[in-house]
Tab-separated table of C-alpha atoms in Angstrom:
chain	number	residue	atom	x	y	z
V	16	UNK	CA	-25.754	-12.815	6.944
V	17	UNK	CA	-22.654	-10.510	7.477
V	18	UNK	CA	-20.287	-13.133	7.702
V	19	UNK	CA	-21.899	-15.619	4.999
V	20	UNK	CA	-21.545	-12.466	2.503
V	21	UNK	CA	-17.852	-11.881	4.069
V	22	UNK	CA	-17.029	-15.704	2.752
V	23	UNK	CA	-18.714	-15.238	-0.461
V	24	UNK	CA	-16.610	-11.713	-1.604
V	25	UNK	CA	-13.686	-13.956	-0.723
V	26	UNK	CA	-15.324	-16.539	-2.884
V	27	UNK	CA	-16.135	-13.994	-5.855
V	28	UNK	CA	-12.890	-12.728	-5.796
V	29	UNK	CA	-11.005	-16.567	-6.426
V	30	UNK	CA	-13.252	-17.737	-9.125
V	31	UNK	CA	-13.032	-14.502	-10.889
V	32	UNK	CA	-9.454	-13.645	-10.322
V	33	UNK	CA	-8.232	-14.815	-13.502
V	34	UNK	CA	-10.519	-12.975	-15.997
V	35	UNK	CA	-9.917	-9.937	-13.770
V	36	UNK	CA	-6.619	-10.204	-14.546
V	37	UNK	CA	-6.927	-10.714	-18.062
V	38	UNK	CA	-9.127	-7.769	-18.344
V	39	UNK	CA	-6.833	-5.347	-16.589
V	40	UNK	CA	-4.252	-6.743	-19.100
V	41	UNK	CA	-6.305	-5.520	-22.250
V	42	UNK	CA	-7.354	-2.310	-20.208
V	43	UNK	CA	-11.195	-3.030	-20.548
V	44	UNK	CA	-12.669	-1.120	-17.250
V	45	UNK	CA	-12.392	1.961	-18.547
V	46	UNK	CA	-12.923	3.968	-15.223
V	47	UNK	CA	-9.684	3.008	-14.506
V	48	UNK	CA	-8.066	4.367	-17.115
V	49	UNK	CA	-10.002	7.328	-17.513
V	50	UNK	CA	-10.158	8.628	-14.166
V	51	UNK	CA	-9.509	6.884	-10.867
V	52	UNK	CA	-5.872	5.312	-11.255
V	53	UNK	CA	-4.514	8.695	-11.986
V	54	UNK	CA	-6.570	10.429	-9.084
V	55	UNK	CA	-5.258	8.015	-6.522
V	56	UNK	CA	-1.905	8.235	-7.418
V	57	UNK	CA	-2.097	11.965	-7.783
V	58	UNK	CA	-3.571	11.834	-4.306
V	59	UNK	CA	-0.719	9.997	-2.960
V	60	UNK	CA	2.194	11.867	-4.507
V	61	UNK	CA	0.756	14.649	-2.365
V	62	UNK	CA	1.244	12.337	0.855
V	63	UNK	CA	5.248	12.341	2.305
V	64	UNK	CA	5.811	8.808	3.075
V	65	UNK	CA	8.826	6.201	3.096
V	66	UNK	CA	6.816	3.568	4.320
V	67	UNK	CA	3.387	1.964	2.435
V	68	UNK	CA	0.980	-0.808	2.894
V	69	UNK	CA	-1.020	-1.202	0.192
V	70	UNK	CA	-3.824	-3.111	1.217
V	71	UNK	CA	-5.980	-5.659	-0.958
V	72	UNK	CA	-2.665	-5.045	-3.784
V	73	UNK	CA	-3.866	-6.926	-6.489
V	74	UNK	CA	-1.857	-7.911	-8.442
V	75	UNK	CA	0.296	-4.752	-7.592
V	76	UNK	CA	-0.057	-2.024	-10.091
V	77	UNK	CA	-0.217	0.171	-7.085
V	78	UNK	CA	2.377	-0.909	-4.998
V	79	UNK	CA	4.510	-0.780	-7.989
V	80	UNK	CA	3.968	2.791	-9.054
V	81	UNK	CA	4.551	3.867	-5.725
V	82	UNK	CA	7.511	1.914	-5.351
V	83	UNK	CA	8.760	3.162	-8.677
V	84	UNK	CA	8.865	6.743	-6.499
V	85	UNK	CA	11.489	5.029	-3.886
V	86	UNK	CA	8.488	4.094	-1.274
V	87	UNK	CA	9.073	0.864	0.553
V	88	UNK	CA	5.632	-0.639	-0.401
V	89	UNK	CA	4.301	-3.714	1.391
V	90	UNK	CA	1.220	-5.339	-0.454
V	91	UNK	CA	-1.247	-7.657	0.840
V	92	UNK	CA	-4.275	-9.701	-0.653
V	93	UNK	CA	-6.078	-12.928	0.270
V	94	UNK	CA	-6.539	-13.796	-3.056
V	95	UNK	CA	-3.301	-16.070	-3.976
V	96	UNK	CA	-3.849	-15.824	-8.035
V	97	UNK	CA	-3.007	-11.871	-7.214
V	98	UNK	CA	-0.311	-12.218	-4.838
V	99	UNK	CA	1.090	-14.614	-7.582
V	100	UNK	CA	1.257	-12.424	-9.969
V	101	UNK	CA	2.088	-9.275	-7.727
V	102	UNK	CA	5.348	-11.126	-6.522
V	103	UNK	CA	6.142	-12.096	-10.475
V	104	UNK	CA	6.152	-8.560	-11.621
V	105	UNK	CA	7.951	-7.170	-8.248
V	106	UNK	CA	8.210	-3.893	-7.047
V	107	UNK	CA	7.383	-4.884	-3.556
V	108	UNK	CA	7.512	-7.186	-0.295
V	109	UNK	CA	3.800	-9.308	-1.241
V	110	UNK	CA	2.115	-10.990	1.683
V	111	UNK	CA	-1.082	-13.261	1.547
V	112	UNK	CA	-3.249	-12.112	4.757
V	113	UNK	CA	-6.975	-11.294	4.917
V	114	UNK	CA	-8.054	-7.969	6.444
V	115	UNK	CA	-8.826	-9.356	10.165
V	116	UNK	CA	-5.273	-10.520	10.066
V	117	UNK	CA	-2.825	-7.882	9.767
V	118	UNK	CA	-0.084	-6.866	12.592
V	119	UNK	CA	3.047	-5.634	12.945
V	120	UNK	CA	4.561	-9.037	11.883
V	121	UNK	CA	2.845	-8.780	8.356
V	122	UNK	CA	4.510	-5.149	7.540
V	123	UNK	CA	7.409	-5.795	9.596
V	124	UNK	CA	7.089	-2.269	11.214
V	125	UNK	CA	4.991	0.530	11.912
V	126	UNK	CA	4.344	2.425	8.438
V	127	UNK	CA	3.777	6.342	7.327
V	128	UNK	CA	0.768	5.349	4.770
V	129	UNK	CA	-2.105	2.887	4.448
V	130	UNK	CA	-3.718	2.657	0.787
V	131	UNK	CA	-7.176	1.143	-0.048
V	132	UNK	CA	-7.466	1.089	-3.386
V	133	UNK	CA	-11.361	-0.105	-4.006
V	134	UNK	CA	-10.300	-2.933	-1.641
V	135	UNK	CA	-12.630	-2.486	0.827
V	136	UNK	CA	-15.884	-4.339	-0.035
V	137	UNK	CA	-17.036	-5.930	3.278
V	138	UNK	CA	-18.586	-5.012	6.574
V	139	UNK	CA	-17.058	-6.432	9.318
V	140	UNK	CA	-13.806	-6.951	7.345
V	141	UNK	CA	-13.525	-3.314	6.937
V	142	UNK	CA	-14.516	-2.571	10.251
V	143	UNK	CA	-11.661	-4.664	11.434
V	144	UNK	CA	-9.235	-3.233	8.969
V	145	UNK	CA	-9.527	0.041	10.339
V	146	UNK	CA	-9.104	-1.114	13.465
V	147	UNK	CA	-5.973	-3.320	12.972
V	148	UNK	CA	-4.110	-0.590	10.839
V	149	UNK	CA	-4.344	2.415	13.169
V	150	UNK	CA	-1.310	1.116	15.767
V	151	UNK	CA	0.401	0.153	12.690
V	152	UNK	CA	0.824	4.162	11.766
V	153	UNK	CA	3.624	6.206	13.043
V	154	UNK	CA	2.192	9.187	14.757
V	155	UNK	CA	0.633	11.309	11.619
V	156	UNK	CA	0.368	8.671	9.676
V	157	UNK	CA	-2.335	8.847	6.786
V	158	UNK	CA	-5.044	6.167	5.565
V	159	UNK	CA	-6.601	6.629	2.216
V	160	UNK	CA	-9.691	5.161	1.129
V	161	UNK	CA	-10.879	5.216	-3.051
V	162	UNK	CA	-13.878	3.571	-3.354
V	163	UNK	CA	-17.305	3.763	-5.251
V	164	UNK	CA	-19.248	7.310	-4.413
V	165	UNK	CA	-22.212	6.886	-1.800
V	166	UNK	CA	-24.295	9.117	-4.326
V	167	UNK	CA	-23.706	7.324	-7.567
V	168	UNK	CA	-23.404	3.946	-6.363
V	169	UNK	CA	-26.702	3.980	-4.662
V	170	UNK	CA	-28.377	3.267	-7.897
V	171	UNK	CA	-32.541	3.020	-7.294
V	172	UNK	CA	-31.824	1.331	-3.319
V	173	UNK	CA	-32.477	3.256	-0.629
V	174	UNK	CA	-29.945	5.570	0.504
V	175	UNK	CA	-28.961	3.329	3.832
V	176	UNK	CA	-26.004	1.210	4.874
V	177	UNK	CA	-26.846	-2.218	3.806
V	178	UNK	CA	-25.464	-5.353	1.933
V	179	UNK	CA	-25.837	-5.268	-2.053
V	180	UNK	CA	-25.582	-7.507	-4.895
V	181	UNK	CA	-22.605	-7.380	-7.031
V	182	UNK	CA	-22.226	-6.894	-10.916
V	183	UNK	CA	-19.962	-7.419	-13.729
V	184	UNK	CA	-22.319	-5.716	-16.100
V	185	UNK	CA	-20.639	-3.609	-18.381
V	186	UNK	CA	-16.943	-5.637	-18.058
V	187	UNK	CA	-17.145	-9.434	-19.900
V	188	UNK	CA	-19.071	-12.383	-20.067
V	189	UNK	CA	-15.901	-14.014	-19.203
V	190	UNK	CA	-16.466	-13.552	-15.535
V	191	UNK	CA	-18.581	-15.534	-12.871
V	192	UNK	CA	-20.696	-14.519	-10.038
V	193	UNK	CA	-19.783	-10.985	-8.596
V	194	UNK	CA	-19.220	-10.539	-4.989
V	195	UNK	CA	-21.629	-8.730	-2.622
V	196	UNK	CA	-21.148	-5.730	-0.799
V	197	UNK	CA	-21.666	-3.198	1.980
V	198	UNK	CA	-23.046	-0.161	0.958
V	199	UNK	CA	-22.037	3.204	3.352
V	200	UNK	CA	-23.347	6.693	3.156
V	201	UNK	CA	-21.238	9.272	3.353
V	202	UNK	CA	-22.445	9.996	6.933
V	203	UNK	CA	-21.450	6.326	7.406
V	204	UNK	CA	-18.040	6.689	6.281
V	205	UNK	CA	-17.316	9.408	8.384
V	206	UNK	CA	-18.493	7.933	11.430
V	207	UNK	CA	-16.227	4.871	10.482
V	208	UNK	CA	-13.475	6.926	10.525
V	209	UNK	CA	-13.916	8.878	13.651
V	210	UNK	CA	-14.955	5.839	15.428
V	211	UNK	CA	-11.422	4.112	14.386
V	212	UNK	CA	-8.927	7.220	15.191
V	213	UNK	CA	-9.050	8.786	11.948
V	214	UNK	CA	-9.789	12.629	10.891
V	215	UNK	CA	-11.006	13.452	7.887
V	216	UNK	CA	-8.668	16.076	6.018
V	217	UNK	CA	-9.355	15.952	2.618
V	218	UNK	CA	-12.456	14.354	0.174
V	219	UNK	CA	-12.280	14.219	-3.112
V	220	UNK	CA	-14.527	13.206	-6.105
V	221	UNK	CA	-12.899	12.103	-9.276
V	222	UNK	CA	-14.927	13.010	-12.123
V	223	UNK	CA	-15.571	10.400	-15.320
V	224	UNK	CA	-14.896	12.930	-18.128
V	225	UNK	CA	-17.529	10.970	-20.402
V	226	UNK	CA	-20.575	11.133	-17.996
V	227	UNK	CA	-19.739	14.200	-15.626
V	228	UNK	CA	-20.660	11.973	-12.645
V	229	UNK	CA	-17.775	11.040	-9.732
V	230	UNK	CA	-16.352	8.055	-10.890
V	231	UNK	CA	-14.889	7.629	-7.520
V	232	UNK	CA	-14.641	9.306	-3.924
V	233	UNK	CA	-11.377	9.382	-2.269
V	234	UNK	CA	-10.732	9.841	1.886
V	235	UNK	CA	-7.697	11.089	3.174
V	236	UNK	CA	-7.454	10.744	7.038
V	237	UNK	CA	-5.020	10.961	9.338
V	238	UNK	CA	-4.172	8.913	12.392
V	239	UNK	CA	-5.237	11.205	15.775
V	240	UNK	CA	-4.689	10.502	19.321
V	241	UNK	CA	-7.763	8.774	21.638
C-alpha cells in the first residue's frame, strides 16, 4: 500500500499541476496568502544561511524570495510542469529529482539550509528525505519542515499515523483527483526527527486570522552529531 500511494501522489501531482498553477496565479488558496507564506519566510530570515535547497520548489516562489535575499537557492521537484516553470521565472539552479534521489551531485555541495515547504506528503519518501539530506548539511546546518498541523488536520480520523485521502475541496472544480497522504502526530514527527539526526529547536503554529485555528505548524531542527 505504501508504495502504490507513493506512485499515486506523484500521479496527483502531474495531472493536477497545471490548474495548481493557474490557481496560485489568481491567488485562490487563501491560506497562503493569509498566513503561511509569510510565516515561512519570516521563519527563514531568522536562519543565517548562504547555501539553500529548497525541496519539492514548485514552481519556485520560494526559492525565489530567498534568492532575492542573496541565498544561493537550489530547487528540486519531480514534477516537470513545475520545474518548467521554476527555471522560466529564475531565481535559482532547478533540478528534476524525486525525494529518494538526492546527493551531493544534485546540490553540487554540502548546504547551510534544507526547506520543506508543504512538500512532504509521503511515507517512505519522507522517511528517505530525511535521511538523504542530513550528510548534505554543513555541521549546524538547519532543516525546516511547514506542513499541515497534526491537530487540525486530523479532521474526525483517529488521531494515529496512517495514510489519508486527499481533497481539493474548497480550491476549484478545475482540478482532478487529489493525492493521498501520510498523516503524523506530533509525537510522530518528533520521533522522525530524532531518529534522522535532527533536534528540535523551535515549533511554531501559524495562526489563520479568519478562523483562530493553526493554519500551519512549522519545525525548525538542526543537524546533531550520532
Amino acid at each position: 500500500m505504501t508504495l502504490l500511494n507513493e506512485q499515486l501522489i506523484l500521479q496527483a501531482w502531474n495531472h493536477n499541476a497545471s490548474p495548481w498553477l493557474e490557481a496560485l496565479e489568481a491567488r485562490e488558496i487563501s491560506s497562503r496568502e493569509l498566513v503561511t507564506n509569510q510565516a515561512i519566510l519570516e521563519t527563514l530570515q531568522d536562519i543565517p544561511s548562504h547555501t539553500v535547497l529548497d525541496l519539492g520548489c514548485g514552481e519556485g516562489w520560494l526559492s525565489r524570495a530567498l534568492a532575492a535575499e542573496g541565498r544561493e537557492v537550489t530547487g528540486v521537484d519531480a514534477v516537470p510542469m513545475f520545474l518548467e516553470t521554476a527555471k522560466a521565472k529564475g531565481g535559482g539552479d532547478f533540478k528534476l529529482c524525486r525525494y529518494e534521489h538526492i546527493c551531493r551531485r544534485t546540490v553540487g555541495s554540502t548546504i547551510d539550509l534544507a526547506v520543506a515547504n508543504f512538500s512532504l506528503l509521503g511515507r517512505q519518501s519522507v522517511e528517505l528525505a530525511f535521511r538523504r539530506l542530513r550528510p548534505l548539511l554543513n555541521y549546524g546546518g538547519h532543516f525546516v519542515v511547514q506542513t499541515l498541523h497534526p491537530h487540525s488536520s486530523c479532521g474526525e480520523q483517529p488521531y494515529q499515523d496512517g495514510w489519508r485521502e486527499g481533497s481539493w475541496t474548497g480550491i476549484s472544480e478545475r482540478f482532478k483527483e487529489a493525492a493521498p497522504w501520510y498523516f503524523r502526530t506530533l509525537e510522530s514527527w518528533h520521533k522522525l526527527f530524532a531518529d534522522t539526526g535532527f533536534k528540535l529547536i523551535q515549533i511554531k503554529e501559524p495562526v489563520n486570522p479568519q478562523t483562530h485555528k493553526p493554519a500551519s505548524i512549522i519545525f525548525v531542527a538542526q543537524k546533531i552529531d550520532i
